[in-house]
CSV table of C-alpha atoms in Angstrom, one decimal:
chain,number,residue,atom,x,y,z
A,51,UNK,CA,39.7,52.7,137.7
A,52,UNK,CA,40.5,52.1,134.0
A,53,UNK,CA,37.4,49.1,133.9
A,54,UNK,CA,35.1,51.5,135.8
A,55,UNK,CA,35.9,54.7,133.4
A,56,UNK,CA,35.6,52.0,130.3
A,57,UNK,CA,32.1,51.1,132.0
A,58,UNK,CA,30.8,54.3,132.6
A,59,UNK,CA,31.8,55.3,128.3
A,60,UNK,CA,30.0,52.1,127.4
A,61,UNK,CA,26.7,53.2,129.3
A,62,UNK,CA,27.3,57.0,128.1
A,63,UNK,CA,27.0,55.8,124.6
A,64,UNK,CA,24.1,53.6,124.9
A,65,UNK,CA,21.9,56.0,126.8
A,66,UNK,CA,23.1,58.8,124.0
A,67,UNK,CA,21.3,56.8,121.1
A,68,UNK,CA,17.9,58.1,123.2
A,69,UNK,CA,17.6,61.4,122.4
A,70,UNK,CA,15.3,61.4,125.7
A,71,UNK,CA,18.1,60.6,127.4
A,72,UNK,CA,20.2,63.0,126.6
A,73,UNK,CA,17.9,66.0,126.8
A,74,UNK,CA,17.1,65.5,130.7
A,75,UNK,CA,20.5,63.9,132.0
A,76,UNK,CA,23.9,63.7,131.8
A,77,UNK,CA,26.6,60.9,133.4
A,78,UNK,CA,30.0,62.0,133.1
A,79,UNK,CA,33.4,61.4,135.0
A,80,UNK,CA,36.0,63.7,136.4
A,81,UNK,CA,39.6,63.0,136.5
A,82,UNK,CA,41.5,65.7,137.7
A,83,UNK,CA,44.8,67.3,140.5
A,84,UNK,CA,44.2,70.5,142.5
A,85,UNK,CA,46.5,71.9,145.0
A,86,UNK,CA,46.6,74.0,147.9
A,87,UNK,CA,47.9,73.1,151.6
A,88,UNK,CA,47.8,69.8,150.3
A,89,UNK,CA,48.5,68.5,146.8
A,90,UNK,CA,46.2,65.8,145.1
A,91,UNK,CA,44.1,64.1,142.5
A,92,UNK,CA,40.6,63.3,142.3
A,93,UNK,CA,38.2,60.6,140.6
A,94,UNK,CA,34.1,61.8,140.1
A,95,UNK,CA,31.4,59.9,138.8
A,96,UNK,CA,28.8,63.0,138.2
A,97,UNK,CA,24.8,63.3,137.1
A,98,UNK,CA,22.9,66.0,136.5
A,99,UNK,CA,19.3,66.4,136.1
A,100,UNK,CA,17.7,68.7,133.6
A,101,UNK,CA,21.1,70.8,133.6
A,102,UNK,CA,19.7,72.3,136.9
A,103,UNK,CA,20.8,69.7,140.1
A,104,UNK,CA,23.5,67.9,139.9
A,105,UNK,CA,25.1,64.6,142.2
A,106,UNK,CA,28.1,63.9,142.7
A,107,UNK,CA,30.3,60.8,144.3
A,108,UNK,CA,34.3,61.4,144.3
A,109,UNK,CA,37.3,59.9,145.8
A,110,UNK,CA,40.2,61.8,147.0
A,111,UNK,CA,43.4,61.3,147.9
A,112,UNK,CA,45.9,64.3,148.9
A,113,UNK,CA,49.4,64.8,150.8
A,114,UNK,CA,52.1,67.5,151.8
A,115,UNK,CA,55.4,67.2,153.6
A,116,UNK,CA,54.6,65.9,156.9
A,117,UNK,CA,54.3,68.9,159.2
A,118,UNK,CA,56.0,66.5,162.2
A,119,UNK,CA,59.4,66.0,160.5
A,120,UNK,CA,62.6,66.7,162.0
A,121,UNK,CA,64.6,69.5,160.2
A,122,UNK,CA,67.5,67.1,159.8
A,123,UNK,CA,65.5,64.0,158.5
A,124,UNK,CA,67.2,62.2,155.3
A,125,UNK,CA,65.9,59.5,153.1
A,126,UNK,CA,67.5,56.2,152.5
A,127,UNK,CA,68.3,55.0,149.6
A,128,UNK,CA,66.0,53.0,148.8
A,129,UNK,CA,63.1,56.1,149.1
A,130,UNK,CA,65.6,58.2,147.1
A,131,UNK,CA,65.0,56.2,143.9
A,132,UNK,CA,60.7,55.6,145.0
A,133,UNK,CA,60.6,59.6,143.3
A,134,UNK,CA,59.4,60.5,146.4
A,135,UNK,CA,56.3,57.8,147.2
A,136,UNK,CA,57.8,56.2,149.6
A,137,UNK,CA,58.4,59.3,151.4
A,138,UNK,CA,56.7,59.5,155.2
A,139,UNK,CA,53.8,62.5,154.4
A,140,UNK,CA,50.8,63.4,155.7
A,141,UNK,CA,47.7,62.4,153.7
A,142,UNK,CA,44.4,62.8,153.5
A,143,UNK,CA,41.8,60.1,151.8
A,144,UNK,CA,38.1,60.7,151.5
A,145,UNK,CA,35.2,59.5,150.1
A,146,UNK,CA,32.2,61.8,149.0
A,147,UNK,CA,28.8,62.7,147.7
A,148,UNK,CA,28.3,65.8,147.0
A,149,UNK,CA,24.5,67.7,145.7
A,150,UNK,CA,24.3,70.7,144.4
A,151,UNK,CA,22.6,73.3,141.3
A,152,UNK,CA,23.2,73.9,138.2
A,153,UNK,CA,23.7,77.9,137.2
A,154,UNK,CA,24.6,78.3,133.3
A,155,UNK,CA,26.7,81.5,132.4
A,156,UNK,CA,26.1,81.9,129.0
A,157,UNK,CA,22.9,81.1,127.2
A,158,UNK,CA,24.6,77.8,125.1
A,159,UNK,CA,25.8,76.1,128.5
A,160,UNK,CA,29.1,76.4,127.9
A,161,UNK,CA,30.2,77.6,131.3
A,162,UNK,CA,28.1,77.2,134.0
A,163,UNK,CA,28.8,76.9,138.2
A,164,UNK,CA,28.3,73.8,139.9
A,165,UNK,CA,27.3,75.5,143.5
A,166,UNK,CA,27.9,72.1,145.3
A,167,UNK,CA,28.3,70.7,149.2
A,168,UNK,CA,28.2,67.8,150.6
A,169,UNK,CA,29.9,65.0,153.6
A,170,UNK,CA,32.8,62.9,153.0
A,171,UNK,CA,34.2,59.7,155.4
A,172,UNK,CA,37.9,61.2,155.7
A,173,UNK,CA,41.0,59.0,156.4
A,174,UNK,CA,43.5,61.2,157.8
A,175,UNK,CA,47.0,59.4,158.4
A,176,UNK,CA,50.4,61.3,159.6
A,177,UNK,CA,53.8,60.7,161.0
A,178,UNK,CA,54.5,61.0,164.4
A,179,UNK,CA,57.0,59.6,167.2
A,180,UNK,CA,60.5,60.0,165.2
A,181,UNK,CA,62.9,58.4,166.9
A,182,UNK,CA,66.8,58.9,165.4
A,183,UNK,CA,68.7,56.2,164.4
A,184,UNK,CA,71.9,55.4,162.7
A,185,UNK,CA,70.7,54.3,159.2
A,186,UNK,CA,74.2,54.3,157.5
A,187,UNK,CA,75.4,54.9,154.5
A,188,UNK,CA,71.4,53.7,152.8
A,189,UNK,CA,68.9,54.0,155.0
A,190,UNK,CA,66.6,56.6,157.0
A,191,UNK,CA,68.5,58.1,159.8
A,192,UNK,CA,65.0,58.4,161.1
A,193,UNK,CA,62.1,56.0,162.3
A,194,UNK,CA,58.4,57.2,162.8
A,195,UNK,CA,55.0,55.3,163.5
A,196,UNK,CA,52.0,56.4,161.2
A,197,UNK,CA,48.7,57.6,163.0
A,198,UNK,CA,45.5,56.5,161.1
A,199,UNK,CA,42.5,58.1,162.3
A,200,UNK,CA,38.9,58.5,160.8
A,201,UNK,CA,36.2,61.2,160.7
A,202,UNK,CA,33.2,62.9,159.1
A,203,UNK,CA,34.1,66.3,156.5
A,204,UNK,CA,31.8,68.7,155.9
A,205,UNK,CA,33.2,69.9,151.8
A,206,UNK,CA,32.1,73.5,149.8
A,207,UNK,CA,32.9,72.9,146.4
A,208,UNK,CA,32.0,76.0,143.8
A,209,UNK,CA,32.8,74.2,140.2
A,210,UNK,CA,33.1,76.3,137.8
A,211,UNK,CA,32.7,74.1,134.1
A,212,UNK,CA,33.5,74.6,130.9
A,213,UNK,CA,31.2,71.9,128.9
A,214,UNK,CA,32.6,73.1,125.9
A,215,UNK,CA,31.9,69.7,123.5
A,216,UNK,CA,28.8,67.6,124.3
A,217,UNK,CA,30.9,64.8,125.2
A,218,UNK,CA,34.2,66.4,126.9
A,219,UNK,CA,35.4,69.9,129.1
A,220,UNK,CA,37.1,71.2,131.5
A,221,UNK,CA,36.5,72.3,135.2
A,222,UNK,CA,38.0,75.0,137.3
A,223,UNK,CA,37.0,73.3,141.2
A,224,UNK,CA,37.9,75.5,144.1
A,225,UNK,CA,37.0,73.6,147.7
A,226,UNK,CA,37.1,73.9,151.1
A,227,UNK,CA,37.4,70.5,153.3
A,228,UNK,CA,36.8,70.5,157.2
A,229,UNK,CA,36.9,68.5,159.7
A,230,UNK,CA,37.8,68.2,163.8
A,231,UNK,CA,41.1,66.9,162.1
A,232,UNK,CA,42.2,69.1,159.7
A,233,UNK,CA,41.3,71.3,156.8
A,234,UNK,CA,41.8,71.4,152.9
A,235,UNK,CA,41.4,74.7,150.9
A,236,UNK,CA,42.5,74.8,147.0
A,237,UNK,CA,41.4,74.4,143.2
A,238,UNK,CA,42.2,71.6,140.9
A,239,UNK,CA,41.8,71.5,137.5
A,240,UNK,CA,39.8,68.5,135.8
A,241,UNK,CA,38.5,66.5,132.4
A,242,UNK,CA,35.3,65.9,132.2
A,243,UNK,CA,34.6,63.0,130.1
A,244,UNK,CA,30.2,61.6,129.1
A,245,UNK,CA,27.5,63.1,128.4
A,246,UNK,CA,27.8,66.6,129.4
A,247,UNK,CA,24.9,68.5,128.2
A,248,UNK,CA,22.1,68.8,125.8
A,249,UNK,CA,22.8,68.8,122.1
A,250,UNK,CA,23.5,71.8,120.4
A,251,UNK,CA,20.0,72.9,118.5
């Protein structure tokens, strides 16, 4: 992730010496959490055309306590010191592209709405078939198999940004996330790091 954000700066700043350029598009990235009946992060690469339609590809990954587990569960050891990774939760991981337009709230383009939607390829994986066992002193008193299963998302995501330096903001990005499987509702917070907008006249 690190070589693809240092990638996508090092093309920012070459396309920014062409004042062109920067006049009828704008590459930037998002790195943001949100939370909601799932807790997550996300990672965007974003263009916008003209500051009027905007693109959008984004991966997601998100996760609450698995709605499956027995009331009298305990961790082992070995997850007690993993900070709670290693924990058995349910999780969602998708993929997106998003399209959407561009609405500016003020006249300088400091805060505008993103009205965006799009499709996602979801990876939806989740506890199931605990079985109690006697773990001892350090280990799960509990074993479970993971289901994995894969699905289309249909995602309503109404940014609201704050572009509030050429080159670095803030977003405000309620969404909604359905599919046959389940569904993700909640707002994240996130940088947003490029080209952003015009320059200031």
């Amino acid at each position: 992730m690190k070589r693809l954000l240092s990638t996508l700066l090092l093309i920012i700043s070459i396309h920014t010496t062409h004042a062109q350029f920067g006049e009828n598009h704008a590459i930037y990235a998002t790195l943001g959490i949100d939370a909601g009946n799932y807790f997550g992060a996300s990672f965007g690469l974003n263009y916008v055309y003209q500051e009027k339609y905007s693109f959008r590809l984004e991966h997601t990954v998100r996760a609450r306590s698995s709605a499956s587990e027995p009331e009298d569960f305990r961790v082992g050891l070995f997850r007690a010191f993993s900070f709670g990774l290693a924990n058995p939760y349910d999780r969602i991981e998708n993929y997106q592209i998003m399209a959407g337009k561009i609405y500016k709230l003020n006249p300088k383009g400091t805060i505008r709405l993103n009205m965006s939607i799009g499709i996602g390829y979801t990876r939806i994986s989740e506890p199931e078939n605990w079985q109690m066992i006697n773990g001892g002193l350090f280990g799960d008193n509990y074993t479970w198999d993971t289901y994995d299963y894969k699905t289309l998302s249909f995602i309503i995501s109404p940014k609201i940004e704050f572009p509030f330096a050429r080159h670095y903001g803030l977003t405000l990005s309620p969404m909604v996330q359905i599919n046959k499987g389940r569904t993700y509702v909640g707002i994240g917070i996130e940088h947003m790091i490029g080209l952003l907008r015009k320059r200031p006249k």
